[in-house]
PDB file of C-alpha atoms in Angstrom:
ATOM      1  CA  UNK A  11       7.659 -12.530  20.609  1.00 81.00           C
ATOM      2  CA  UNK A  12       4.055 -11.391  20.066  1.00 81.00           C
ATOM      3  CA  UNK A  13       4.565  -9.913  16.582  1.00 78.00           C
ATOM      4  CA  UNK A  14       7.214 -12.861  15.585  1.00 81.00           C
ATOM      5  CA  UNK A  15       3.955 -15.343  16.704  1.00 85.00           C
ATOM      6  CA  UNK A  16       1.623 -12.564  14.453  1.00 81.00           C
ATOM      7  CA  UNK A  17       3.642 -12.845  11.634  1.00 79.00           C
ATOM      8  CA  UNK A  18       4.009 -16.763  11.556  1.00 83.00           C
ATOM      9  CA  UNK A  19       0.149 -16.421  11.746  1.00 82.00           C
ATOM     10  CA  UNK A  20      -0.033 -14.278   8.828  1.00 78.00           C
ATOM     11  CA  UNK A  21       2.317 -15.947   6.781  1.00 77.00           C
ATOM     12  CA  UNK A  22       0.420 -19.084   7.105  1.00 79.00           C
ATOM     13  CA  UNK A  23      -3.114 -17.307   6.339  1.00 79.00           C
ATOM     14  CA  UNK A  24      -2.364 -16.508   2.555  1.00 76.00           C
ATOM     15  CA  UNK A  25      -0.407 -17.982   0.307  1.00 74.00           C
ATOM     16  CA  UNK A  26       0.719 -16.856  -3.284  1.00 72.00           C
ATOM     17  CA  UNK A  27      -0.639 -19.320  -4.997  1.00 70.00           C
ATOM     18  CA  UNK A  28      -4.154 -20.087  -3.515  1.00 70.00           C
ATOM     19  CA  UNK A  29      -7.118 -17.799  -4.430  1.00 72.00           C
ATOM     20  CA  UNK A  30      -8.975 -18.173  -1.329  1.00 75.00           C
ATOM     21  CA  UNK A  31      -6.783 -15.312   0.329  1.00 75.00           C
ATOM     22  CA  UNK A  32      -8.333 -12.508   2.194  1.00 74.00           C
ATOM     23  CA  UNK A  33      -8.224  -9.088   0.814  1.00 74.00           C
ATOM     24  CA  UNK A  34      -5.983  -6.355   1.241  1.00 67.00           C
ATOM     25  CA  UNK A  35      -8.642  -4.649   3.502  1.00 70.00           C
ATOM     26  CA  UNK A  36      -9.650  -7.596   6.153  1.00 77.00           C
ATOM     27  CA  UNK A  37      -5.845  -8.489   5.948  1.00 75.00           C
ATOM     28  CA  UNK A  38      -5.098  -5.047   7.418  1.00 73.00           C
ATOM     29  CA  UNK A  39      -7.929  -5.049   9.575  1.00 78.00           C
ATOM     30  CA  UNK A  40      -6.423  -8.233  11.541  1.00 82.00           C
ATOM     31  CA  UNK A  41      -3.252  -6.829  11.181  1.00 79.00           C
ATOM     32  CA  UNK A  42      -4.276  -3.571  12.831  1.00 77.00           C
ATOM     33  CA  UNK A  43      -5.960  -5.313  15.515  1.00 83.00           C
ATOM     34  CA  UNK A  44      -3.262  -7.648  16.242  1.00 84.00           C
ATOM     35  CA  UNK A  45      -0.892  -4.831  16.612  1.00 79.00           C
ATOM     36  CA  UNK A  46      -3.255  -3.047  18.804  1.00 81.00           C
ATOM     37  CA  UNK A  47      -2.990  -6.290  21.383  1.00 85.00           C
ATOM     38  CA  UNK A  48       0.722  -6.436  21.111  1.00 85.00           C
ATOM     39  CA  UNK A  49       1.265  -2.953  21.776  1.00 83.00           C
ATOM     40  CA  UNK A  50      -1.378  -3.253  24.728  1.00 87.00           C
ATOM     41  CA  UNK A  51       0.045  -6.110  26.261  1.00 90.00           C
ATOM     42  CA  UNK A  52       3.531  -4.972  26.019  1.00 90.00           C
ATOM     43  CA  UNK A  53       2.952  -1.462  27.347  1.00 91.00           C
ATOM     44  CA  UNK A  54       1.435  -3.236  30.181  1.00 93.00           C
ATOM     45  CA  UNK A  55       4.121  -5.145  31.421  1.00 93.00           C
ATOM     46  CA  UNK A  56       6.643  -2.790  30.091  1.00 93.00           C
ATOM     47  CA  UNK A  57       5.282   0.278  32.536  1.00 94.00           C
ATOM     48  CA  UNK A  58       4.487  -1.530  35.074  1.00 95.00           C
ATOM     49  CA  UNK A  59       7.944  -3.219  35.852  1.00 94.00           C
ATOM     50  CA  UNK A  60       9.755   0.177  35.137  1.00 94.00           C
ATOM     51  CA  UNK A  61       7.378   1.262  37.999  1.00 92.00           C
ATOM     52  CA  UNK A  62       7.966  -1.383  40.070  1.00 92.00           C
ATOM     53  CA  UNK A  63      11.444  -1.627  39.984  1.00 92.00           C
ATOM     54  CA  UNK A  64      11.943   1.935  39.825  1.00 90.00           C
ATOM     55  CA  UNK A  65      13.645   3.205  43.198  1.00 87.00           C
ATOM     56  CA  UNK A  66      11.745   4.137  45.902  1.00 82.00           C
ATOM     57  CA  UNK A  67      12.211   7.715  47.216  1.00 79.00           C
ATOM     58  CA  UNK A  68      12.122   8.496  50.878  1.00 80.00           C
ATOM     59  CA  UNK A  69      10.517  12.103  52.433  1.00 82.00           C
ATOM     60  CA  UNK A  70       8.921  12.957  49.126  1.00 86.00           C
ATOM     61  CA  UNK A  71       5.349  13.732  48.278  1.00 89.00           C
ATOM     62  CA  UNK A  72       2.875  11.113  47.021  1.00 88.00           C
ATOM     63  CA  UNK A  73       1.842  12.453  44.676  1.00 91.00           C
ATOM     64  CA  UNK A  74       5.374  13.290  43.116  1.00 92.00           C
ATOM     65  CA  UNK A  75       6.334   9.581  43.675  1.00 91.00           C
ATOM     66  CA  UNK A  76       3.172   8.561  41.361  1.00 92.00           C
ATOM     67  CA  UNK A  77       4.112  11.494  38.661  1.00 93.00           C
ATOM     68  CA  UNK A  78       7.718   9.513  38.760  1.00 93.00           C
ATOM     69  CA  UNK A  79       6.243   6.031  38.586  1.00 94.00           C
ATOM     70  CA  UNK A  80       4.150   7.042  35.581  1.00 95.00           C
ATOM     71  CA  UNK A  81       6.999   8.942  33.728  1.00 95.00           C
ATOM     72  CA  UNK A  82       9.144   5.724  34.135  1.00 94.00           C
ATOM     73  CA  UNK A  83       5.973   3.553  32.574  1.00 94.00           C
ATOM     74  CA  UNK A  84       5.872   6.203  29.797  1.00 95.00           C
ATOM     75  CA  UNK A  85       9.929   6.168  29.182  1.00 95.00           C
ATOM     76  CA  UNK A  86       9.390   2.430  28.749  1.00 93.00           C
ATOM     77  CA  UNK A  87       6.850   2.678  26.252  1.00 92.00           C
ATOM     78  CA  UNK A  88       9.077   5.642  24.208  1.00 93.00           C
ATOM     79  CA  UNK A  89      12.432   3.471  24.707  1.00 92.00           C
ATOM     80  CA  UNK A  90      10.407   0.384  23.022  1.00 87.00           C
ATOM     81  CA  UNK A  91       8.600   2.234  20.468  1.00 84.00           C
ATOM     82  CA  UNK A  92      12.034   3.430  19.197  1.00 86.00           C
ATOM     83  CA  UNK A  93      13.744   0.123  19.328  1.00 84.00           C
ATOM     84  CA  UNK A  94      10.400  -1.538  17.590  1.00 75.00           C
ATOM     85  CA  UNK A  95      10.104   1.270  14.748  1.00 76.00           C
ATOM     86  CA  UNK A  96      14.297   0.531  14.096  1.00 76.00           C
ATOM     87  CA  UNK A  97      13.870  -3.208  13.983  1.00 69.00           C
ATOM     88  CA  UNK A  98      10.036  -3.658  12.492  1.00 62.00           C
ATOM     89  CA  UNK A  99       8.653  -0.448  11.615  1.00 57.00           C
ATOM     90  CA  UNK A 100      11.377   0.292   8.744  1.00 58.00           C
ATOM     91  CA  UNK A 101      10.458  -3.126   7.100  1.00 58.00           C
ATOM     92  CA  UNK A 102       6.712  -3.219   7.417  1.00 57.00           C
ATOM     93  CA  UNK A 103       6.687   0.661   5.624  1.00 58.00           C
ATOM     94  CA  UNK A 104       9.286   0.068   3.425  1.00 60.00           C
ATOM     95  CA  UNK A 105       6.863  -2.798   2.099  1.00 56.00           C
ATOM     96  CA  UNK A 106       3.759  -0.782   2.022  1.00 55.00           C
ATOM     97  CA  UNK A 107       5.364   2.174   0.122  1.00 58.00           C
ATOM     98  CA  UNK A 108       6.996  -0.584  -2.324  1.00 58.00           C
ATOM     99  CA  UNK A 109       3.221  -1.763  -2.712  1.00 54.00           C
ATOM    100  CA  UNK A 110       1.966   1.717  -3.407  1.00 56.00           C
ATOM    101  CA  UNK A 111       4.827   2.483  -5.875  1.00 58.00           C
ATOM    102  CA  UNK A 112       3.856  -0.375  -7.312  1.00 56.00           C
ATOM    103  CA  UNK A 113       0.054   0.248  -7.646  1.00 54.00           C
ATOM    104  CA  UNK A 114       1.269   3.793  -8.917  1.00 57.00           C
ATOM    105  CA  UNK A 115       3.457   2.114 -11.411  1.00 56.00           C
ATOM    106  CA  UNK A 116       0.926  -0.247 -12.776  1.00 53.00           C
ATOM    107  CA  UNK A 117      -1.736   2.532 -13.214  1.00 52.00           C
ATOM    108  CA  UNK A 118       1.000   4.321 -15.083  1.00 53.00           C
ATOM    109  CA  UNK A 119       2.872   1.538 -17.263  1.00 53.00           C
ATOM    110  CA  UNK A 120      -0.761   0.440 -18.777  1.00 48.00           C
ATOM    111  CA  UNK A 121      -0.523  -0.237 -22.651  1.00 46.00           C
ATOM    112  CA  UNK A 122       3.417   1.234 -22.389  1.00 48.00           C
ATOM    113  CA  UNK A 123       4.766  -2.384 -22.476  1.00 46.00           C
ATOM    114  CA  UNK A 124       3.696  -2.877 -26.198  1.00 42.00           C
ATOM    115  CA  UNK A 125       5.958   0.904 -26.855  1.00 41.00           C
ATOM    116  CA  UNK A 126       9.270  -1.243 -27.062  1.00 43.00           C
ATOM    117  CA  UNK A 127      11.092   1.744 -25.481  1.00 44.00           C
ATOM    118  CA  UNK A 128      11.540   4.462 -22.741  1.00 42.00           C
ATOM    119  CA  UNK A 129       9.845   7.160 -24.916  1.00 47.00           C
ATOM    120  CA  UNK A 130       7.045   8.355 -23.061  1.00 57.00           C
ATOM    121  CA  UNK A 131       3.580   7.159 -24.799  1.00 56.00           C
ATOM    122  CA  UNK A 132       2.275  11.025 -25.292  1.00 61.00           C
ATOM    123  CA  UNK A 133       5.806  12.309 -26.874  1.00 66.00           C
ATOM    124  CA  UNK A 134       5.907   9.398 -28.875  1.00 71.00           C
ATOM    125  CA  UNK A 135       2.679   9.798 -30.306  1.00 66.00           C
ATOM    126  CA  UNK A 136       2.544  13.363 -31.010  1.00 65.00           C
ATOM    127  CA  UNK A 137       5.207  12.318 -33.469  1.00 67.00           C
ATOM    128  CA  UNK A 138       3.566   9.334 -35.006  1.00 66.00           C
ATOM    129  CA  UNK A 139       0.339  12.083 -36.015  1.00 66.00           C
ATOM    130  CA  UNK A 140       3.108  14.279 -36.967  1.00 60.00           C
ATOM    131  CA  UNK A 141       4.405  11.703 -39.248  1.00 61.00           C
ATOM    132  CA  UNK A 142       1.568   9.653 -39.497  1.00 69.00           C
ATOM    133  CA  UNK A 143       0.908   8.503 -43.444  1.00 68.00           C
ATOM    134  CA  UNK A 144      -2.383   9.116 -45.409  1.00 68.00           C
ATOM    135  CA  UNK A 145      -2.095   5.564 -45.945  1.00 69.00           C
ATOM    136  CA  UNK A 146      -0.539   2.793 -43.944  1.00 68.00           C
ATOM    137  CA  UNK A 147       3.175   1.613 -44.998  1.00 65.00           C
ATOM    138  CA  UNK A 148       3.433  -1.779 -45.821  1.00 63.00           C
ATOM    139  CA  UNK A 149       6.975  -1.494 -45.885  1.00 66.00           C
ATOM    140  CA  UNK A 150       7.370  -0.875 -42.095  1.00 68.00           C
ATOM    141  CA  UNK A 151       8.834  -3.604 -39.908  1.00 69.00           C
ATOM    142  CA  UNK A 152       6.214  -5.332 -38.056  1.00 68.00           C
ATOM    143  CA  UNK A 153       7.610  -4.133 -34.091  1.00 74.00           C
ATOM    144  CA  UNK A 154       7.498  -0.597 -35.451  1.00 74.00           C
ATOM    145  CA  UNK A 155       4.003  -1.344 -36.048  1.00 77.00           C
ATOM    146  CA  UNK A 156       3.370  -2.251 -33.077  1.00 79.00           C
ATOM    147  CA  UNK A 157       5.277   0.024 -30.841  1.00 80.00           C
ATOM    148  CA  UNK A 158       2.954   2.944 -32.931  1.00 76.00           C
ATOM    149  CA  UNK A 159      -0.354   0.768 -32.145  1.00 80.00           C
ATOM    150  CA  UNK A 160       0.559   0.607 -28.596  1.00 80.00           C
ATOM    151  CA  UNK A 161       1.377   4.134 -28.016  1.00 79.00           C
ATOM    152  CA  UNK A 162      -2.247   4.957 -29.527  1.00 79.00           C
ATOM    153  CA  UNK A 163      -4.100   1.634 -27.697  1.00 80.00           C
ATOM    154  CA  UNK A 164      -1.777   3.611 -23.975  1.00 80.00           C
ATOM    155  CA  UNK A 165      -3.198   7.387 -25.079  1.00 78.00           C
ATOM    156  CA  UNK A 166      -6.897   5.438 -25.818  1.00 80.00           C
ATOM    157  CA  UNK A 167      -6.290   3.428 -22.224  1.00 77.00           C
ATOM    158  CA  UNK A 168      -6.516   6.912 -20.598  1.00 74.00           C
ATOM    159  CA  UNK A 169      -9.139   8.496 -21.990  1.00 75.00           C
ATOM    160  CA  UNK A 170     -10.913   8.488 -25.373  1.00 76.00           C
ATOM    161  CA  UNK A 171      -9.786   7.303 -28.711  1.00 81.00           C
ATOM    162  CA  UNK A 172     -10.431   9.605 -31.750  1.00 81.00           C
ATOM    163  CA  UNK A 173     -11.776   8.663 -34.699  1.00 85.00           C
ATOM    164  CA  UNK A 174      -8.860   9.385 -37.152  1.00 82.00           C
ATOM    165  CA  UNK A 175      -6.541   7.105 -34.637  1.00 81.00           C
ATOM    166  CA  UNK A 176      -9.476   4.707 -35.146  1.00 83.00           C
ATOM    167  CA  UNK A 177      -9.820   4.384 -38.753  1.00 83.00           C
ATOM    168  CA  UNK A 178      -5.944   4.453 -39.065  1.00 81.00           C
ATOM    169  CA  UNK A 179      -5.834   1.544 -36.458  1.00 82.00           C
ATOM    170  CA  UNK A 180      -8.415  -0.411 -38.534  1.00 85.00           C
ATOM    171  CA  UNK A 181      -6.745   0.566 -41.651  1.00 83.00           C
ATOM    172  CA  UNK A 182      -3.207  -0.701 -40.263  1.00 82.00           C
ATOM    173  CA  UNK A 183      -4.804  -4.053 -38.844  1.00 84.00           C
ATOM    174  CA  UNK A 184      -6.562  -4.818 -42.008  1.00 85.00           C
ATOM    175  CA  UNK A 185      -3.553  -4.198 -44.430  1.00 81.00           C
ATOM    176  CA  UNK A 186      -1.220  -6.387 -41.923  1.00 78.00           C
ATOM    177  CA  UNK A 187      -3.989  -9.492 -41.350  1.00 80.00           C
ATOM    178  CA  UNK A 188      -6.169  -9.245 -44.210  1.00 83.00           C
ATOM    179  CA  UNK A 189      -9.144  -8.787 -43.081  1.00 86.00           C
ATOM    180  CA  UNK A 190     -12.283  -6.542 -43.608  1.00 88.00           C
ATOM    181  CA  UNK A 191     -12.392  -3.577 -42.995  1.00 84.00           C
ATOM    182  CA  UNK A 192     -15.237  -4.055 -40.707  1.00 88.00           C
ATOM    183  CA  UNK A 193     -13.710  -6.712 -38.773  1.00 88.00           C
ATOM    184  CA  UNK A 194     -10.015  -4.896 -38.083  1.00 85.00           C
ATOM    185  CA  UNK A 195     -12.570  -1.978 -36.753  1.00 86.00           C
ATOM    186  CA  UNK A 196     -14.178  -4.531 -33.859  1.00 88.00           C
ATOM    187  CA  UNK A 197     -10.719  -5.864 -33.271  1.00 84.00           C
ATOM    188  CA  UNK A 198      -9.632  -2.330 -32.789  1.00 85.00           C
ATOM    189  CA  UNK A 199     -12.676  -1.783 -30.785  1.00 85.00           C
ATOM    190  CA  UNK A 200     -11.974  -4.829 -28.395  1.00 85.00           C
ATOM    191  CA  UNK A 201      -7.770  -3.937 -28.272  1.00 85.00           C
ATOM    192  CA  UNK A 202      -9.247  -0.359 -26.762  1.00 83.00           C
ATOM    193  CA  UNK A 203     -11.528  -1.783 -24.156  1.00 85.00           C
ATOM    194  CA  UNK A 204      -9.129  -4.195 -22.990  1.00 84.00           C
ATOM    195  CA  UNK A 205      -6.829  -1.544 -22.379  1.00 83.00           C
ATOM    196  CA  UNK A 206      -9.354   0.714 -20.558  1.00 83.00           C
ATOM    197  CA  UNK A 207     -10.240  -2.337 -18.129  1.00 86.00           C
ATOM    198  CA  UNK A 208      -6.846  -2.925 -17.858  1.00 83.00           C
ATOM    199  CA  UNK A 209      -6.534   0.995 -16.545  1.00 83.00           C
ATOM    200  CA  UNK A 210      -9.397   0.711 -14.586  1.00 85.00           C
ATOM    201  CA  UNK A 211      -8.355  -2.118 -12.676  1.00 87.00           C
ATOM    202  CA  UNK A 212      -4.982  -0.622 -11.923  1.00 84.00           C
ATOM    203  CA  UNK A 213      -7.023   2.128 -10.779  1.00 85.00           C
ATOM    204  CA  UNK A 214      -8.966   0.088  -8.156  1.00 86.00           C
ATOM    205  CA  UNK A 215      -6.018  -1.595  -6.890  1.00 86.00           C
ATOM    206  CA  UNK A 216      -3.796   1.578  -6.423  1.00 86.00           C
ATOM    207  CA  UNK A 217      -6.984   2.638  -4.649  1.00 87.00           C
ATOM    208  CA  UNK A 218      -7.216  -0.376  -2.344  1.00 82.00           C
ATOM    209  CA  UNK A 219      -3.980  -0.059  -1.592  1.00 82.00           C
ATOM    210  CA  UNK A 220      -3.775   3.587  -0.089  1.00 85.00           C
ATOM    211  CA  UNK A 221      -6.877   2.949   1.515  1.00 83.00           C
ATOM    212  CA  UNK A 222      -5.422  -0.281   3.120  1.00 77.00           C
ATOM    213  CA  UNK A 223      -2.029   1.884   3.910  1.00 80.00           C
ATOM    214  CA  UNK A 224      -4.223   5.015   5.352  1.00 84.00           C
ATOM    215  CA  UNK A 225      -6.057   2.255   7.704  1.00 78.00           C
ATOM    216  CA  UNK A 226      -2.928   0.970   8.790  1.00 75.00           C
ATOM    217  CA  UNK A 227      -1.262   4.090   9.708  1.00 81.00           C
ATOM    218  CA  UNK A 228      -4.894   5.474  11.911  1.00 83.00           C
ATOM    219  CA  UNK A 229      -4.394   1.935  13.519  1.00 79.00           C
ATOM    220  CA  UNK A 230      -1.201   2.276  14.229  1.00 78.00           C
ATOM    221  CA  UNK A 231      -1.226   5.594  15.384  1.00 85.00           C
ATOM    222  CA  UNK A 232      -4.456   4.950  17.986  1.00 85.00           C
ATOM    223  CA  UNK A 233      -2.793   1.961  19.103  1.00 82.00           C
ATOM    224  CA  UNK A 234       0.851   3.663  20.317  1.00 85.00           C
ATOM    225  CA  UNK A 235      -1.530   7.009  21.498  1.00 89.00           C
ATOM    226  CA  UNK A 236      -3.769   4.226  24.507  1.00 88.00           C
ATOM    227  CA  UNK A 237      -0.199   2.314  24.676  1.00 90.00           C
ATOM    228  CA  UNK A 238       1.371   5.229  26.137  1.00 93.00           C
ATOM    229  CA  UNK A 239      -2.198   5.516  28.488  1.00 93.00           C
ATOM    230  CA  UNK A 240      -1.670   1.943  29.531  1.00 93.00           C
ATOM    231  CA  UNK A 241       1.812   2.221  30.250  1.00 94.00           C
ATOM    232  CA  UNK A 242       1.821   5.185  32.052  1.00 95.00           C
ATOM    233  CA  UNK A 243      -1.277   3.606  34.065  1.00 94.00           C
ATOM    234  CA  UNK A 244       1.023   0.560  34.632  1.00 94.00           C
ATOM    235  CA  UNK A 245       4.038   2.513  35.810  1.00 94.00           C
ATOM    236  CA  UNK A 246       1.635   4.001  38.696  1.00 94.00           C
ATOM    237  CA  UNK A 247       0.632   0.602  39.768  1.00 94.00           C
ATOM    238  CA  UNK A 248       3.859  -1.013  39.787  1.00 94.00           C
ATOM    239  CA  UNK A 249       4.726   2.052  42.024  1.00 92.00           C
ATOM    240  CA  UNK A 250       2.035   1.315  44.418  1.00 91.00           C
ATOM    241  CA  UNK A 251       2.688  -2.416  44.321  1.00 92.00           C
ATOM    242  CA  UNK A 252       6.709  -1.575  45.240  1.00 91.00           C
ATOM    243  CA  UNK A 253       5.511   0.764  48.117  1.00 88.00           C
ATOM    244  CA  UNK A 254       3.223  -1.728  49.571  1.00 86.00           C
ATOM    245  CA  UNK A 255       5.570  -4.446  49.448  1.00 84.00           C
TER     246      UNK A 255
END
């Protein structure tokens, strides 16, 4: 009920289509916490009513009857982590490693939507230097054109763009538009920026995002660890509360 109530909570907090959300960081933050009180609260009650309900044994030692008590509190907290990790866990991961594949993907398919096909950028433009004209052909179709600009503007994207792809990029850009020389060079210039902020974001938000999925998983993993304290502490004073009633 308590992460059905968190969820409606966080559903309502962003939205796709304001731009007033929170980012990926505070999101997980309040996520993180709110687990951390769900798993508190139900580790609590869960222990303690496996204690207290657990049957009382007759002629044995005290102390063995709180080591039993606190087992039972701790079997609760393993039987619900394994029925929450089947129903919720699989989902929640499944969409953080679809965001991360996703931040990989965009980092990766940078300036490759202007190649026109599955040809990897580098491949593909190994061959266009192999083939590549002293001058540029005019009788080319204008997508092939294109497809060869992109896969230099994708290698330029990652690193640094040399100046024979440069001048040939001008020279192409100028013989298609007619324009100067001079001005197909800043187009050219401003095409190869683009694409490098276009890397760099993808960069920062593939970054955000395993930073985000790394907090998440610490969270979690601190949150189960003082569960399974609380629950075992629970399961010893449900015993005590059976024994005295």
């Amino acid at each position: 009920m308590l992460t059905s109530l968190g969820s409606g909570l966080g559903l309502a907090w962003v939205s796709p289509v304001s731009e007033n959300n929170p980012s990926g960081m505070t999101f997980t933050v309040v996520t993180a916490i709110w687990l951390i009180v769900v798993q508190w609260v139900s580790s609590f009650f869960g222990g303690y009513l496996a204690g207290r309900l657990r049957p009382a044994a007759s002629g044995v030692h005290r102390t063995e009857i709180t080591f039993r008590d606190t087992a039972a509190g701790f079997v609760a907290w393993a039987v619900a982590v394994v029925l929450f990790a089947g129903l919720v866990g699989a989902g929640t991961w499944s969409v953080a490693a679809g965001m991360g594949k996703g931040a990989a993907a965009a980092v990766a398919g940078v300036g490759t939507s202007a190649l026109g096909s599955s040809a990897s950028p580098a491949s593909g433009y190994v061959l266009d230097t192999l083939f590549r004209p002293t001058q540029p052909d005019t009788s080319s179709s204008g997508q092939d054109v294109k497809t060869e600009a992109g896969r230099i503007l994708a290698i330029a994207a990652a690193g640094t763009i040399t100046p024979a792809d440069h001048d040939y990029l001008a020279q192409v850009v100028a013989t298609r538009t007619g324009i100067s020389a001079e001005d197909a060079g800043k187009r050219v210039d401003q095409a190869v920026a683009a694409g490098r902020d276009a890397m760099a974001k993808a960069k920062h938000i593939a970054d955000v995002t395993r930073k985000a999925a790394s907090s998440f998983a610490l969270y979690t993993f601190f949150s189960m660890l003082i569960g399974a304290f609380i629950s075992c502490v629970a399961g010893a004073v449900g015993g005590r509360h059976r024994d005295a009633f």
